[in-house]
């Protein structure tokens, strides 16, 4: 991964087991620590979804305080405490379900994000492929409940 970034949020990795181990080893050899959420199994029996967080190896990456796990929603959403000199926050990487808009399943993912943010009480950034128009996410009221602001690319 050639980048000047210090933190990268990845979606739709489609990796499991040994493939995650190989990707993590490659990343570490190239100066990155990683945290992966296993992919699920799609309708055709192939890997689907999966997400990851990568941070330069000199910075911190750990389980958020007050949370039982970095997994927020299996195969779809993870969060980790990231620590830079003088700055710590929880970073989330998520992959909402495609072609569903703000379906019940995507609403539930957004609600789980909110619950997880409340458990640790820290500042956070959630990046991902939300597959839902920002105005539809905003209309749920969940973003306001989290005390968050949607920033999107358009």
mmCIF file of C-alpha atoms in Angstrom:
data_model
loop_
_atom_site.group_PDB
_atom_site.id
_atom_site.type_symbol
_atom_site.label_atom_id
_atom_site.label_comp_id
_atom_site.label_asym_id
_atom_site.label_seq_id
_atom_site.Cartn_x
_atom_site.Cartn_y
_atom_site.Cartn_z
ATOM 1 C CA UNK A 1 0.000 0.000 0.000
ATOM 2 C CA UNK A 2 1.845 3.096 -1.221
ATOM 3 C CA UNK A 3 0.440 6.114 0.550
ATOM 4 C CA UNK A 4 1.400 9.094 2.648
ATOM 5 C CA UNK A 5 -1.699 8.435 4.778
ATOM 6 C CA UNK A 6 -1.315 7.487 8.396
ATOM 7 C CA UNK A 7 -4.741 5.853 8.774
ATOM 8 C CA UNK A 8 -6.718 3.978 6.128
ATOM 9 C CA UNK A 9 -10.261 2.608 6.446
ATOM 10 C CA UNK A 10 -10.923 -0.260 4.037
ATOM 11 C CA UNK A 11 -14.202 -1.856 2.942
ATOM 12 C CA UNK A 12 -15.256 -4.898 0.954
ATOM 13 C CA UNK A 13 -11.974 -6.689 1.639
ATOM 14 C CA UNK A 14 -13.577 -10.103 0.999
ATOM 15 C CA UNK A 15 -10.873 -11.720 3.157
ATOM 16 C CA UNK A 16 -11.036 -14.513 5.739
ATOM 17 C CA UNK A 17 -8.665 -16.695 7.742
ATOM 18 C CA UNK A 18 -5.392 -17.362 5.977
ATOM 19 C CA UNK A 19 -5.960 -14.534 3.491
ATOM 20 C CA UNK A 20 -6.230 -12.096 6.424
ATOM 21 C CA UNK A 21 -3.027 -13.500 7.925
ATOM 22 C CA UNK A 22 -1.234 -13.038 4.602
ATOM 23 C CA UNK A 23 -2.572 -9.496 4.149
ATOM 24 C CA UNK A 24 -1.625 -8.569 7.722
ATOM 25 C CA UNK A 25 1.900 -9.946 7.268
ATOM 26 C CA UNK A 26 2.325 -8.047 4.007
ATOM 27 C CA UNK A 27 1.029 -4.845 5.617
ATOM 28 C CA UNK A 28 3.352 -5.168 8.612
ATOM 29 C CA UNK A 29 6.327 -5.755 6.310
ATOM 30 C CA UNK A 30 5.347 -2.496 4.603
ATOM 31 C CA UNK A 31 4.977 -0.441 7.796
ATOM 32 C CA UNK A 32 1.288 -0.909 8.619
ATOM 33 C CA UNK A 33 -0.572 -2.474 11.556
ATOM 34 C CA UNK A 34 -3.984 -3.814 10.621
ATOM 35 C CA UNK A 35 -7.236 -4.925 12.150
ATOM 36 C CA UNK A 36 -9.546 -7.009 9.950
ATOM 37 C CA UNK A 37 -13.171 -8.008 10.249
ATOM 38 C CA UNK A 38 -13.785 -11.318 8.475
ATOM 39 C CA UNK A 39 -15.853 -11.298 5.317
ATOM 40 C CA UNK A 40 -19.163 -13.108 5.313
ATOM 41 C CA UNK A 41 -20.440 -15.527 2.703
ATOM 42 C CA UNK A 42 -22.434 -14.031 -0.140
ATOM 43 C CA UNK A 43 -25.430 -15.447 -1.975
ATOM 44 C CA UNK A 44 -23.189 -17.321 -4.422
ATOM 45 C CA UNK A 45 -21.102 -18.868 -1.649
ATOM 46 C CA UNK A 46 -18.157 -16.542 -2.181
ATOM 47 C CA UNK A 47 -16.659 -14.099 0.347
ATOM 48 C CA UNK A 48 -18.642 -10.882 0.690
ATOM 49 C CA UNK A 49 -18.163 -7.676 2.696
ATOM 50 C CA UNK A 50 -15.350 -7.577 5.261
ATOM 51 C CA UNK A 51 -13.575 -4.421 6.380
ATOM 52 C CA UNK A 52 -10.281 -3.336 7.917
ATOM 53 C CA UNK A 53 -8.404 -0.532 9.587
ATOM 54 C CA UNK A 54 -4.741 0.079 8.764
ATOM 55 C CA UNK A 55 -2.479 2.463 10.652
ATOM 56 C CA UNK A 56 1.224 3.196 10.374
ATOM 57 C CA UNK A 57 3.037 0.841 12.738
ATOM 58 C CA UNK A 58 4.431 3.622 14.932
ATOM 59 C CA UNK A 59 0.936 4.660 16.051
ATOM 60 C CA UNK A 60 -1.518 2.923 18.386
ATOM 61 C CA UNK A 61 -4.340 0.591 17.352
ATOM 62 C CA UNK A 62 -6.339 -1.182 20.055
ATOM 63 C CA UNK A 63 -9.769 -2.134 21.342
ATOM 64 C CA UNK A 64 -11.864 0.894 22.343
ATOM 65 C CA UNK A 65 -12.197 1.349 26.113
ATOM 66 C CA UNK A 66 -15.492 0.149 27.559
ATOM 67 C CA UNK A 67 -16.214 -2.068 24.554
ATOM 68 C CA UNK A 68 -16.195 -5.859 24.551
ATOM 69 C CA UNK A 69 -14.747 -6.092 21.058
ATOM 70 C CA UNK A 70 -13.608 -4.178 18.000
ATOM 71 C CA UNK A 71 -16.369 -5.958 16.069
ATOM 72 C CA UNK A 72 -19.469 -3.804 15.974
ATOM 73 C CA UNK A 73 -21.389 -5.879 13.398
ATOM 74 C CA UNK A 74 -19.947 -9.146 12.054
ATOM 75 C CA UNK A 75 -18.537 -8.875 8.531
ATOM 76 C CA UNK A 76 -19.710 -5.252 8.214
ATOM 77 C CA UNK A 77 -18.385 -2.852 10.851
ATOM 78 C CA UNK A 78 -15.331 -2.577 13.121
ATOM 79 C CA UNK A 79 -14.016 0.122 15.400
ATOM 80 C CA UNK A 80 -10.625 0.606 17.032
ATOM 81 C CA UNK A 81 -8.974 3.163 19.259
ATOM 82 C CA UNK A 82 -6.320 4.916 17.204
ATOM 83 C CA UNK A 83 -3.623 6.903 18.940
ATOM 84 C CA UNK A 84 -1.423 9.565 17.430
ATOM 85 C CA UNK A 85 0.844 11.848 19.477
ATOM 86 C CA UNK A 86 -1.539 14.140 21.366
ATOM 87 C CA UNK A 87 -4.671 12.697 19.735
ATOM 88 C CA UNK A 88 -6.783 9.606 20.355
ATOM 89 C CA UNK A 89 -10.154 8.714 18.863
ATOM 90 C CA UNK A 90 -12.087 5.681 17.697
ATOM 91 C CA UNK A 91 -12.016 4.977 13.966
ATOM 92 C CA UNK A 92 -14.716 2.876 12.347
ATOM 93 C CA UNK A 93 -14.644 1.136 9.005
ATOM 94 C CA UNK A 94 -17.944 -0.135 7.664
ATOM 95 C CA UNK A 95 -19.597 -1.571 4.624
ATOM 96 C CA UNK A 96 -23.375 -1.093 4.556
ATOM 97 C CA UNK A 97 -25.493 -3.346 2.374
ATOM 98 C CA UNK A 98 -25.657 -2.312 -1.272
ATOM 99 C CA UNK A 99 -28.861 -1.720 -3.246
ATOM 100 C CA UNK A 100 -31.040 -1.539 -0.129
ATOM 101 C CA UNK A 101 -31.089 2.163 0.711
ATOM 102 C CA UNK A 102 -31.952 2.726 4.369
ATOM 103 C CA UNK A 103 -33.335 -0.774 4.800
ATOM 104 C CA UNK A 104 -33.945 -2.295 8.216
ATOM 105 C CA UNK A 105 -30.557 -4.033 8.008
ATOM 106 C CA UNK A 106 -28.733 -0.785 7.160
ATOM 107 C CA UNK A 107 -30.674 1.049 9.864
ATOM 108 C CA UNK A 108 -29.542 -1.624 12.342
ATOM 109 C CA UNK A 109 -25.893 -1.177 11.282
ATOM 110 C CA UNK A 110 -26.196 2.565 11.865
ATOM 111 C CA UNK A 111 -27.856 1.974 15.245
ATOM 112 C CA UNK A 112 -25.076 -0.438 16.267
ATOM 113 C CA UNK A 113 -22.527 2.222 15.356
ATOM 114 C CA UNK A 114 -24.348 4.632 17.661
ATOM 115 C CA UNK A 115 -24.472 2.101 20.509
ATOM 116 C CA UNK A 116 -20.750 1.415 20.170
ATOM 117 C CA UNK A 117 -19.894 5.130 20.221
ATOM 118 C CA UNK A 118 -21.893 5.517 23.421
ATOM 119 C CA UNK A 119 -20.046 2.610 25.064
ATOM 120 C CA UNK A 120 -16.640 4.310 24.772
ATOM 121 C CA UNK A 121 -17.674 7.979 24.853
ATOM 122 C CA UNK A 122 -14.664 9.120 22.789
ATOM 123 C CA UNK A 123 -14.543 11.233 19.668
ATOM 124 C CA UNK A 124 -14.897 9.123 16.543
ATOM 125 C CA UNK A 125 -14.649 9.038 12.780
ATOM 126 C CA UNK A 126 -16.686 6.546 10.775
ATOM 127 C CA UNK A 127 -15.584 5.926 7.230
ATOM 128 C CA UNK A 128 -17.080 3.506 4.846
ATOM 129 C CA UNK A 129 -19.143 2.565 1.899
ATOM 130 C CA UNK A 130 -22.515 3.415 3.359
ATOM 131 C CA UNK A 131 -24.445 2.593 0.184
ATOM 132 C CA UNK A 132 -27.149 4.977 1.424
ATOM 133 C CA UNK A 133 -27.675 8.607 0.437
ATOM 134 C CA UNK A 134 -26.450 10.919 3.231
ATOM 135 C CA UNK A 135 -29.831 12.627 3.517
ATOM 136 C CA UNK A 136 -31.498 9.243 4.160
ATOM 137 C CA UNK A 137 -28.986 8.439 6.895
ATOM 138 C CA UNK A 138 -29.564 11.894 8.411
ATOM 139 C CA UNK A 139 -33.349 11.429 8.266
ATOM 140 C CA UNK A 140 -33.161 8.448 10.644
ATOM 141 C CA UNK A 141 -32.252 10.751 13.545
ATOM 142 C CA UNK A 142 -29.457 8.369 14.569
ATOM 143 C CA UNK A 143 -26.661 10.723 13.533
ATOM 144 C CA UNK A 144 -28.111 13.494 15.688
ATOM 145 C CA UNK A 145 -28.415 11.060 18.631
ATOM 146 C CA UNK A 146 -24.703 10.260 18.254
ATOM 147 C CA UNK A 147 -23.825 13.958 18.258
ATOM 148 C CA UNK A 148 -22.185 13.398 14.886
ATOM 149 C CA UNK A 149 -21.962 15.262 11.601
ATOM 150 C CA UNK A 150 -22.107 13.637 8.183
ATOM 151 C CA UNK A 151 -19.291 14.652 5.848
ATOM 152 C CA UNK A 152 -19.470 13.087 2.385
ATOM 153 C CA UNK A 153 -17.883 13.323 -1.002
ATOM 154 C CA UNK A 154 -21.061 14.047 -2.859
#
